[in-house]
């Protein structure tokens, strides 16, 4: 039996009846990784591990893979950046504590990502790019490219990613898996190395909707250590997996169907809409008039916060410190100059600029105001609609190297996901088809704050009535 | 030309919370370096701040006591700058919505009451401490993250003495509230001063200098005096004053330039996204308002009114809350209507004892009742004033009551004429010259003889009786 191919909800009953052991699952995963990860590069810091299996591995039931920006006590957490080289957190992130408490084992290799989650292709990793399991010439998306690729390639049962502007959903879409960005405040950020604090959320990346709901059950909930986590009751999300969308009102934003959208993506989405209609949902066009400002607003707010969040990587306490420096300022400059990659530097400079004296009002303050307008667009729609359906990304996975030289083009690959983070609402990406060339296409379902159960209900119903999630890449 | 100084003070004080502003670490002073730290105050990647509610309550309390408006809406901001004692390379502070604003503090200056405006009082976190050793610099993060209240005055202070009075008054209030130790030596109170001068009678402000590194209120006063004189000399010599930050060197009694305005930093303040905004419930404000004790100025006015104290005495007594309470219980225990008699002891002998021991009045361990009893002994002329001071020292050292000490030390005053006769006899015999002087009309000679009797009686003689007896004897001779 190829255990690595199964989902958690398929594995758990087998573990319970002792048909298999946790060790069997780990063995299956390790041998899978050994055979294909040199091609996919979903995991980091495993290359020089001569005895693949010797690293400490806590026992538990189903193993889970963690993105390299979520703190795991004693286990390197480097945000795939040179500047955090060798950093072993002295504490577990709240989500890790919750996973351990639920009996899961934290997989001892961490998932590749764009440095500090800055990117949409995982090409900005210090450890080299991850390859899309469906076409190794292509990117897996980003920044949680490693998490999405390892789940797609059956190198993991399930995984955690983080989503600041689409970093869970876009790679889920590119890799043909299910990824959810929860409502801001639903999952504790304590232990997530911050990119943009007001936008970041940790979320599950899984092979199907049921696993996704199960994982959200474990990681969500109020945390006194995170002042931005919200104290509302956590539903049992598996209860919303009802295979029923009859009478639900679904909006499709007209602003999302613009030039630049791939015809095959548009076609797949249209078919998905028809499918949901046929299952009894009521689908109508809606308007999110401020959508066009989402990308610029995002790149002001996110970089402003990032420029401050990343200040602490200064060579003083942990991580990389440049050698042969003359004095304090020289040490700061050389450490940060040598420790950060190009995209990190670009965003730090951009963020520093928009917060600078004399520019703050024109950029940051203005961006905050437009952010409110974007949120109000959603509020209005959700007064009359249960959820919104949109493509996750304007194109399927693009070629490695295709957009690296043009940051603006790269930023536009998040055009459909960014608004969700600005508005703080939840959204999922799940497979809704393949291009002729065999690349996965993702559909996004958004709903109002804390309406994850609505998202799961629609996603599950669609999944149960399609077969996309059953396809596996051939590597 | 006569100049008028314009001074504004920025006071930073540690709030006396058990734990730090945004984590659970202890705020105890004097621990082993880096023994009171955790991932949060060390700014480790992924950690998040959680506001200490007590710090917010203390800040509100201080704001109310300083006559400020407590803002119904408050939030935190990040102040960004790189320094090794600042683990996150930003400080969580408050920019546009401080906890409280628009207050004032009253000081007494030249016999008049003057109101010094307070612009704002806001919460922030402290940084760590750098320790420079030979070729290396070390950082102690124990202090990092301790809740600080920054109190900014209006530029309404017009002399170094006013600044001194403002600081003394501020410290007194904050200590009354119990929200801070205000101990400059331990770094729990720090003060920076902005000062400029302008020709007297004119309105436009001059170019200011910021003064740092003053380690006592006296140093603040000295540094201001020095700076005002420096600026005046500058202007009189036709030079321009440059906006700069200067460091006070207490040993040398002068200040040196630390940086000029060209090097001023852009702190890139923006709202702290890791903390939510806070709506301060008016119920909470009322509750905190109720918990504010009688403050030094109210107490001062009451002492004058209720106990008939002089301005000087009242002011001295109310400075420290526990001392004021002790003084009041002494005044209440003391049956005489003229409280001046007991107050003289409090602000005299007791205060010198306390100063000698570097402690407060109430820390001398004397009970109000015992002090009153001692004063009563003196008033009944059972012991001399001089002996009473010895008894007081003994009371402090042995914790015994006055009666017991007087008995043990045999200090009862000799008013019995028979018992004094012998001493007087001897004194007259041994000091013929003084006797002659007295007879020649030198009144001072009598006091000398009284002094001799006091000496011979080991201070136990009642000086009035002795004087009376010597006089009678010499005049009758």
PDB file of N, CA, C and O in Angstrom, chain A residues 54-114:
ATOM      1  N   UNK A  54      17.608   9.634  10.436  1.00  0.00           N
ATOM      2  CA  UNK A  54      18.157   9.710  11.780  1.00  0.00           C
ATOM      3  C   UNK A  54      17.785  10.959  12.567  1.00  0.00           C
ATOM      4  O   UNK A  54      17.854  10.963  13.787  1.00  0.00           O
ATOM      5  N   UNK A  55      17.407  11.987  11.856  1.00  0.00           N
ATOM      6  CA  UNK A  55      17.070  13.222  12.561  1.00  0.00           C
ATOM      7  C   UNK A  55      15.939  12.946  13.534  1.00  0.00           C
ATOM      8  O   UNK A  55      15.112  12.068  13.308  1.00  0.00           O
ATOM      9  N   UNK A  56      15.932  13.696  14.630  1.00  0.00           N
ATOM     10  CA  UNK A  56      14.893  13.421  15.638  1.00  0.00           C
ATOM     11  C   UNK A  56      13.502  13.595  15.045  1.00  0.00           C
ATOM     12  O   UNK A  56      13.243  14.538  14.317  1.00  0.00           O
ATOM     13  N   UNK A  57      12.668  12.658  15.268  1.00  0.00           N
ATOM     14  CA  UNK A  57      11.313  12.711  14.759  1.00  0.00           C
ATOM     15  C   UNK A  57      10.400  12.311  15.888  1.00  0.00           C
ATOM     16  O   UNK A  57      10.445  11.183  16.366  1.00  0.00           O
ATOM     17  N   UNK A  58       9.606  13.250  16.341  1.00  0.00           N
ATOM     18  CA  UNK A  58       8.691  12.901  17.422  1.00  0.00           C
ATOM     19  C   UNK A  58       7.633  11.949  16.890  1.00  0.00           C
ATOM     20  O   UNK A  58       7.182  12.085  15.763  1.00  0.00           O
ATOM     21  N   UNK A  59       7.265  11.018  17.701  1.00  0.00           N
ATOM     22  CA  UNK A  59       6.245  10.077  17.240  1.00  0.00           C
ATOM     23  C   UNK A  59       4.870  10.679  17.450  1.00  0.00           C
ATOM     24  O   UNK A  59       4.644  11.504  18.315  1.00  0.00           O
ATOM     25  N   UNK A  60       3.977  10.277  16.628  1.00  0.00           N
ATOM     26  CA  UNK A  60       2.613  10.771  16.710  1.00  0.00           C
ATOM     27  C   UNK A  60       1.829   9.973  15.705  1.00  0.00           C
ATOM     28  O   UNK A  60       2.285   8.922  15.261  1.00  0.00           O
ATOM     29  N   UNK A  61       0.690  10.486  15.330  1.00  0.00           N
ATOM     30  CA  UNK A  61      -0.097   9.727  14.367  1.00  0.00           C
ATOM     31  C   UNK A  61       0.291  10.136  12.959  1.00  0.00           C
ATOM     32  O   UNK A  61       1.243   9.632  12.398  1.00  0.00           O
ATOM     33  N   UNK A  62      -0.450  11.106  12.413  1.00  0.00           N
ATOM     34  CA  UNK A  62      -0.180  11.504  11.042  1.00  0.00           C
ATOM     35  C   UNK A  62       0.860  12.625  11.038  1.00  0.00           C
ATOM     36  O   UNK A  62       0.708  13.597  11.754  1.00  0.00           O
ATOM     37  N   UNK A  63       1.913  12.462  10.260  1.00  0.00           N
ATOM     38  CA  UNK A  63       2.900  13.541  10.209  1.00  0.00           C
ATOM     39  C   UNK A  63       2.395  14.744   9.416  1.00  0.00           C
ATOM     40  O   UNK A  63       1.570  14.584   8.514  1.00  0.00           O
ATOM     41  N   UNK A  64       2.880  15.900   9.779  1.00  0.00           N
ATOM     42  CA  UNK A  64       2.485  17.102   9.054  1.00  0.00           C
ATOM     43  C   UNK A  64       3.727  17.922   8.711  1.00  0.00           C
ATOM     44  O   UNK A  64       4.650  18.026   9.514  1.00  0.00           O
ATOM     45  N   UNK A  65       3.697  18.477   7.517  1.00  0.00           N
ATOM     46  CA  UNK A  65       4.828  19.267   7.028  1.00  0.00           C
ATOM     47  C   UNK A  65       4.581  20.748   7.310  1.00  0.00           C
ATOM     48  O   UNK A  65       3.467  21.240   7.141  1.00  0.00           O
ATOM     49  N   UNK A  66       5.629  21.423   7.760  1.00  0.00           N
ATOM     50  CA  UNK A  66       5.503  22.823   8.187  1.00  0.00           C
ATOM     51  C   UNK A  66       6.359  23.728   7.305  1.00  0.00           C
ATOM     52  O   UNK A  66       7.518  23.426   7.017  1.00  0.00           O
ATOM     53  N   UNK A  67       5.762  24.829   6.913  1.00  0.00           N
ATOM     54  CA  UNK A  67       6.488  25.838   6.136  1.00  0.00           C
ATOM     55  C   UNK A  67       7.639  26.394   6.989  1.00  0.00           C
ATOM     56  O   UNK A  67       7.518  26.484   8.217  1.00  0.00           O
ATOM     57  N   UNK A  68       8.710  26.781   6.320  1.00  0.00           N
ATOM     58  CA  UNK A  68       9.932  27.173   7.021  1.00  0.00           C
ATOM     59  C   UNK A  68       9.834  28.494   7.783  1.00  0.00           C
ATOM     60  O   UNK A  68      10.799  28.937   8.382  1.00  0.00           O
ATOM     61  N   UNK A  69       8.655  29.121   7.790  1.00  0.00           N
ATOM     62  CA  UNK A  69       8.525  30.378   8.548  1.00  0.00           C
ATOM     63  C   UNK A  69       7.678  30.212   9.799  1.00  0.00           C
ATOM     64  O   UNK A  69       7.294  31.187  10.430  1.00  0.00           O
ATOM     65  N   UNK A  70       7.357  28.950  10.160  1.00  0.00           N
ATOM     66  CA  UNK A  70       6.578  28.709  11.380  1.00  0.00           C
ATOM     67  C   UNK A  70       7.515  28.067  12.402  1.00  0.00           C
ATOM     68  O   UNK A  70       8.138  27.042  12.122  1.00  0.00           O
ATOM     69  N   UNK A  71       7.627  28.681  13.590  1.00  0.00           N
ATOM     70  CA  UNK A  71       8.626  28.262  14.566  1.00  0.00           C
ATOM     71  C   UNK A  71       8.350  26.884  15.150  1.00  0.00           C
ATOM     72  O   UNK A  71       7.266  26.605  15.659  1.00  0.00           O
ATOM     73  N   UNK A  72       9.361  26.030  15.068  1.00  0.00           N
ATOM     74  CA  UNK A  72       9.311  24.686  15.633  1.00  0.00           C
ATOM     75  C   UNK A  72      10.483  24.590  16.582  1.00  0.00           C
ATOM     76  O   UNK A  72      11.630  24.812  16.182  1.00  0.00           O
ATOM     77  N   UNK A  73      10.183  24.323  17.839  1.00  0.00           N
ATOM     78  CA  UNK A  73      11.212  24.355  18.871  1.00  0.00           C
ATOM     79  C   UNK A  73      12.358  23.396  18.558  1.00  0.00           C
ATOM     80  O   UNK A  73      12.142  22.207  18.317  1.00  0.00           O
ATOM     81  N   UNK A  74      13.577  23.940  18.537  1.00  0.00           N
ATOM     82  CA  UNK A  74      14.754  23.116  18.321  1.00  0.00           C
ATOM     83  C   UNK A  74      14.965  22.665  16.888  1.00  0.00           C
ATOM     84  O   UNK A  74      15.962  22.011  16.576  1.00  0.00           O
ATOM     85  N   UNK A  75      14.024  22.966  16.012  1.00  0.00           N
ATOM     86  CA  UNK A  75      14.119  22.535  14.616  1.00  0.00           C
ATOM     87  C   UNK A  75      14.278  23.794  13.754  1.00  0.00           C
ATOM     88  O   UNK A  75      13.457  24.706  13.826  1.00  0.00           O
ATOM     89  N   UNK A  76      15.346  23.810  12.977  1.00  0.00           N
ATOM     90  CA  UNK A  76      15.668  25.002  12.187  1.00  0.00           C
ATOM     91  C   UNK A  76      14.440  25.622  11.526  1.00  0.00           C
ATOM     92  O   UNK A  76      13.623  24.931  10.930  1.00  0.00           O
ATOM     93  N   UNK A  77      14.334  26.918  11.659  1.00  0.00           N
ATOM     94  CA  UNK A  77      13.257  27.702  11.074  1.00  0.00           C
ATOM     95  C   UNK A  77      13.933  28.936  10.504  1.00  0.00           C
ATOM     96  O   UNK A  77      14.341  29.813  11.250  1.00  0.00           O
ATOM     97  N   UNK A  78      14.128  28.970   9.209  1.00  0.00           N
ATOM     98  CA  UNK A  78      15.004  29.995   8.634  1.00  0.00           C
ATOM     99  C   UNK A  78      14.323  30.874   7.590  1.00  0.00           C
ATOM    100  O   UNK A  78      14.970  31.717   6.974  1.00  0.00           O
ATOM    101  N   UNK A  79      13.024  30.697   7.365  1.00  0.00           N
ATOM    102  CA  UNK A  79      12.312  31.462   6.342  1.00  0.00           C
ATOM    103  C   UNK A  79      13.035  31.381   4.997  1.00  0.00           C
ATOM    104  O   UNK A  79      12.946  32.301   4.178  1.00  0.00           O
ATOM    105  N   UNK A  80      13.768  30.296   4.800  1.00  0.00           N
ATOM    106  CA  UNK A  80      14.535  30.102   3.560  1.00  0.00           C
ATOM    107  C   UNK A  80      15.369  31.334   3.224  1.00  0.00           C
ATOM    108  O   UNK A  80      15.438  31.759   2.068  1.00  0.00           O
ATOM    109  N   UNK A  81      15.965  31.894   4.286  1.00  0.00           N
ATOM    110  CA  UNK A  81      16.812  33.066   4.101  1.00  0.00           C
ATOM    111  C   UNK A  81      18.181  32.788   4.690  1.00  0.00           C
ATOM    112  O   UNK A  81      18.305  32.102   5.706  1.00  0.00           O
ATOM    113  N   UNK A  82      19.194  33.346   4.066  1.00  0.00           N
ATOM    114  CA  UNK A  82      20.554  33.206   4.588  1.00  0.00           C
ATOM    115  C   UNK A  82      20.659  33.894   5.951  1.00  0.00           C
ATOM    116  O   UNK A  82      21.376  33.443   6.834  1.00  0.00           O
ATOM    117  N   UNK A  83      19.895  34.964   6.100  1.00  0.00           N
ATOM    118  CA  UNK A  83      20.065  35.775   7.305  1.00  0.00           C
ATOM    119  C   UNK A  83      19.606  35.057   8.576  1.00  0.00           C
ATOM    120  O   UNK A  83      20.014  35.401   9.673  1.00  0.00           O
ATOM    121  N   UNK A  84      18.745  34.045   8.420  1.00  0.00           N
ATOM    122  CA  UNK A  84      18.312  33.285   9.601  1.00  0.00           C
ATOM    123  C   UNK A  84      19.027  31.934   9.670  1.00  0.00           C
ATOM    124  O   UNK A  84      18.577  31.030  10.376  1.00  0.00           O
ATOM    125  N   UNK A  85      20.137  31.825   8.935  1.00  0.00           N
ATOM    126  CA  UNK A  85      20.875  30.571   8.898  1.00  0.00           C
ATOM    127  C   UNK A  85      21.170  30.028  10.282  1.00  0.00           C
ATOM    128  O   UNK A  85      21.695  30.734  11.133  1.00  0.00           O
ATOM    129  N   UNK A  86      20.779  28.771  10.508  1.00  0.00           N
ATOM    130  CA  UNK A  86      21.076  28.120  11.781  1.00  0.00           C
ATOM    131  C   UNK A  86      20.120  28.453  12.910  1.00  0.00           C
ATOM    132  O   UNK A  86      20.286  27.971  14.023  1.00  0.00           O
ATOM    133  N   UNK A  87      19.091  29.234  12.624  1.00  0.00           N
ATOM    134  CA  UNK A  87      18.174  29.626  13.716  1.00  0.00           C
ATOM    135  C   UNK A  87      17.276  28.472  14.142  1.00  0.00           C
ATOM    136  O   UNK A  87      16.509  27.928  13.359  1.00  0.00           O
ATOM    137  N   UNK A  88      17.427  28.102  15.417  1.00  0.00           N
ATOM    138  CA  UNK A  88      16.563  27.072  16.006  1.00  0.00           C
ATOM    139  C   UNK A  88      15.710  27.772  17.053  1.00  0.00           C
ATOM    140  O   UNK A  88      16.224  28.184  18.093  1.00  0.00           O
ATOM    141  N   UNK A  89      14.420  27.908  16.804  1.00  0.00           N
ATOM    142  CA  UNK A  89      13.579  28.643  17.761  1.00  0.00           C
ATOM    143  C   UNK A  89      13.583  27.973  19.138  1.00  0.00           C
ATOM    144  O   UNK A  89      13.589  26.744  19.223  1.00  0.00           O
ATOM    145  N   UNK A  90      13.584  28.784  20.205  1.00  0.00           N
ATOM    146  CA  UNK A  90      13.514  28.213  21.542  1.00  0.00           C
ATOM    147  C   UNK A  90      12.083  27.889  21.965  1.00  0.00           C
ATOM    148  O   UNK A  90      11.830  27.550  23.107  1.00  0.00           O
ATOM    149  N   UNK A  91      11.146  28.041  21.047  1.00  0.00           N
ATOM    150  CA  UNK A  91       9.745  27.794  21.397  1.00  0.00           C
ATOM    151  C   UNK A  91       8.965  27.310  20.178  1.00  0.00           C
ATOM    152  O   UNK A  91       9.419  27.473  19.051  1.00  0.00           O
ATOM    153  N   UNK A  92       7.806  26.700  20.446  1.00  0.00           N
ATOM    154  CA  UNK A  92       6.910  26.258  19.390  1.00  0.00           C
ATOM    155  C   UNK A  92       5.870  27.325  19.110  1.00  0.00           C
ATOM    156  O   UNK A  92       5.325  27.931  20.038  1.00  0.00           O
ATOM    157  N   UNK A  93       5.554  27.524  17.846  1.00  0.00           N
ATOM    158  CA  UNK A  93       4.415  28.367  17.487  1.00  0.00           C
ATOM    159  C   UNK A  93       3.152  27.763  18.097  1.00  0.00           C
ATOM    160  O   UNK A  93       3.096  26.554  18.353  1.00  0.00           O
ATOM    161  N   UNK A  94       2.151  28.590  18.336  1.00  0.00           N
ATOM    162  CA  UNK A  94       0.902  28.079  18.912  1.00  0.00           C
ATOM    163  C   UNK A  94       0.302  26.967  18.049  1.00  0.00           C
ATOM    164  O   UNK A  94      -0.165  25.960  18.571  1.00  0.00           O
ATOM    165  N   UNK A  95       0.345  27.115  16.728  1.00  0.00           N
ATOM    166  CA  UNK A  95      -0.219  26.062  15.865  1.00  0.00           C
ATOM    167  C   UNK A  95       0.542  24.747  16.043  1.00  0.00           C
ATOM    168  O   UNK A  95      -0.067  23.672  16.017  1.00  0.00           O
ATOM    169  N   UNK A  96       1.851  24.841  16.267  1.00  0.00           N
ATOM    170  CA  UNK A  96       2.645  23.612  16.455  1.00  0.00           C
ATOM    171  C   UNK A  96       2.250  22.942  17.769  1.00  0.00           C
ATOM    172  O   UNK A  96       2.078  21.725  17.848  1.00  0.00           O
ATOM    173  N   UNK A  97       2.055  23.753  18.795  1.00  0.00           N
ATOM    174  CA  UNK A  97       1.603  23.203  20.079  1.00  0.00           C
ATOM    175  C   UNK A  97       0.271  22.488  19.905  1.00  0.00           C
ATOM    176  O   UNK A  97       0.042  21.417  20.454  1.00  0.00           O
ATOM    177  N   UNK A  98      -0.617  23.127  19.134  1.00  0.00           N
ATOM    178  CA  UNK A  98      -1.938  22.535  18.931  1.00  0.00           C
ATOM    179  C   UNK A  98      -1.836  21.230  18.137  1.00  0.00           C
ATOM    180  O   UNK A  98      -2.535  20.254  18.438  1.00  0.00           O
ATOM    181  N   UNK A  99      -0.983  21.202  17.138  1.00  0.00           N
ATOM    182  CA  UNK A  99      -0.812  19.986  16.336  1.00  0.00           C
ATOM    183  C   UNK A  99      -0.271  18.862  17.207  1.00  0.00           C
ATOM    184  O   UNK A  99      -0.743  17.722  17.151  1.00  0.00           O
ATOM    185  N   UNK A 100       0.721  19.201  18.038  1.00  0.00           N
ATOM    186  CA  UNK A 100       1.310  18.179  18.920  1.00  0.00           C
ATOM    187  C   UNK A 100       0.270  17.678  19.919  1.00  0.00           C
ATOM    188  O   UNK A 100       0.180  16.486  20.194  1.00  0.00           O
ATOM    189  N   UNK A 101      -0.515  18.623  20.455  1.00  0.00           N
ATOM    190  CA  UNK A 101      -1.546  18.241  21.420  1.00  0.00           C
ATOM    191  C   UNK A 101      -2.576  17.323  20.773  1.00  0.00           C
ATOM    192  O   UNK A 101      -3.169  16.466  21.427  1.00  0.00           O
ATOM    193  N   UNK A 102      -2.768  17.491  19.465  1.00  0.00           N
ATOM    194  CA  UNK A 102      -3.735  16.649  18.759  1.00  0.00           C
ATOM    195  C   UNK A 102      -3.106  15.316  18.351  1.00  0.00           C
ATOM    196  O   UNK A 102      -3.750  14.494  17.707  1.00  0.00           O
ATOM    197  N   UNK A 103      -1.838  15.126  18.714  1.00  0.00           N
ATOM    198  CA  UNK A 103      -1.192  13.851  18.454  1.00  0.00           C
ATOM    199  C   UNK A 103      -0.480  13.768  17.117  1.00  0.00           C
ATOM    200  O   UNK A 103       0.012  12.711  16.727  1.00  0.00           O
ATOM    201  N   UNK A 104      -0.422  14.858  16.388  1.00  0.00           N
ATOM    202  CA  UNK A 104       0.270  14.830  15.099  1.00  0.00           C
ATOM    203  C   UNK A 104       1.775  14.909  15.316  1.00  0.00           C
ATOM    204  O   UNK A 104       2.232  15.459  16.305  1.00  0.00           O
ATOM    205  N   UNK A 105       2.532  14.337  14.373  1.00  0.00           N
ATOM    206  CA  UNK A 105       3.977  14.497  14.499  1.00  0.00           C
ATOM    207  C   UNK A 105       4.447  15.542  13.503  1.00  0.00           C
ATOM    208  O   UNK A 105       4.003  15.586  12.364  1.00  0.00           O
ATOM    209  N   UNK A 106       5.327  16.389  13.990  1.00  0.00           N
ATOM    210  CA  UNK A 106       5.853  17.473  13.161  1.00  0.00           C
ATOM    211  C   UNK A 106       6.985  16.901  12.319  1.00  0.00           C
ATOM    212  O   UNK A 106       7.989  16.420  12.853  1.00  0.00           O
ATOM    213  N   UNK A 107       6.808  16.943  11.025  1.00  0.00           N
ATOM    214  CA  UNK A 107       7.792  16.362  10.119  1.00  0.00           C
ATOM    215  C   UNK A 107       9.109  17.113  10.246  1.00  0.00           C
ATOM    216  O   UNK A 107       9.122  18.338  10.367  1.00  0.00           O
ATOM    217  N   UNK A 108      10.229  16.357  10.238  1.00  0.00           N
ATOM    218  CA  UNK A 108      11.494  17.014  10.578  1.00  0.00           C
ATOM    219  C   UNK A 108      12.174  17.743   9.428  1.00  0.00           C
ATOM    220  O   UNK A 108      13.213  18.347   9.625  1.00  0.00           O
ATOM    221  N   UNK A 109      11.615  17.691   8.236  1.00  0.00           N
ATOM    222  CA  UNK A 109      12.106  18.568   7.174  1.00  0.00           C
ATOM    223  C   UNK A 109      11.057  19.629   6.962  1.00  0.00           C
ATOM    224  O   UNK A 109       9.864  19.350   7.003  1.00  0.00           O
ATOM    225  N   UNK A 110      11.531  20.834   6.712  1.00  0.00           N
ATOM    226  CA  UNK A 110      10.549  21.906   6.532  1.00  0.00           C
ATOM    227  C   UNK A 110      10.392  22.268   5.080  1.00  0.00           C
ATOM    228  O   UNK A 110      11.250  21.971   4.238  1.00  0.00           O
ATOM    229  N   UNK A 111       9.240  22.874   4.794  1.00  0.00           N
ATOM    230  CA  UNK A 111       8.875  23.109   3.400  1.00  0.00           C
ATOM    231  C   UNK A 111       9.516  24.386   2.866  1.00  0.00           C
ATOM    232  O   UNK A 111       9.597  25.403   3.554  1.00  0.00           O
ATOM    233  N   UNK A 112       9.923  24.312   1.624  1.00  0.00           N
ATOM    234  CA  UNK A 112      10.558  25.425   0.928  1.00  0.00           C
ATOM    235  C   UNK A 112       9.558  26.573   0.738  1.00  0.00           C
ATOM    236  O   UNK A 112       8.333  26.378   0.766  1.00  0.00           O
ATOM    237  N   UNK A 113      10.083  27.757   0.563  1.00  0.00           N
ATOM    238  CA  UNK A 113       9.233  28.951   0.418  1.00  0.00           C
ATOM    239  C   UNK A 113      10.067  30.081  -0.171  1.00  0.00           C
ATOM    240  O   UNK A 113      11.292  30.019  -0.168  1.00  0.00           O
ATOM    241  N   UNK A 114       9.397  31.110  -0.650  1.00  0.00           N
ATOM    242  CA  UNK A 114      10.120  32.313  -1.021  1.00  0.00           C
ATOM    243  C   UNK A 114      10.663  32.923   0.264  1.00  0.00           C
ATOM    244  O   UNK A 114       9.978  32.921   1.293  1.00  0.00           O
TER     245      UNK A 114
END
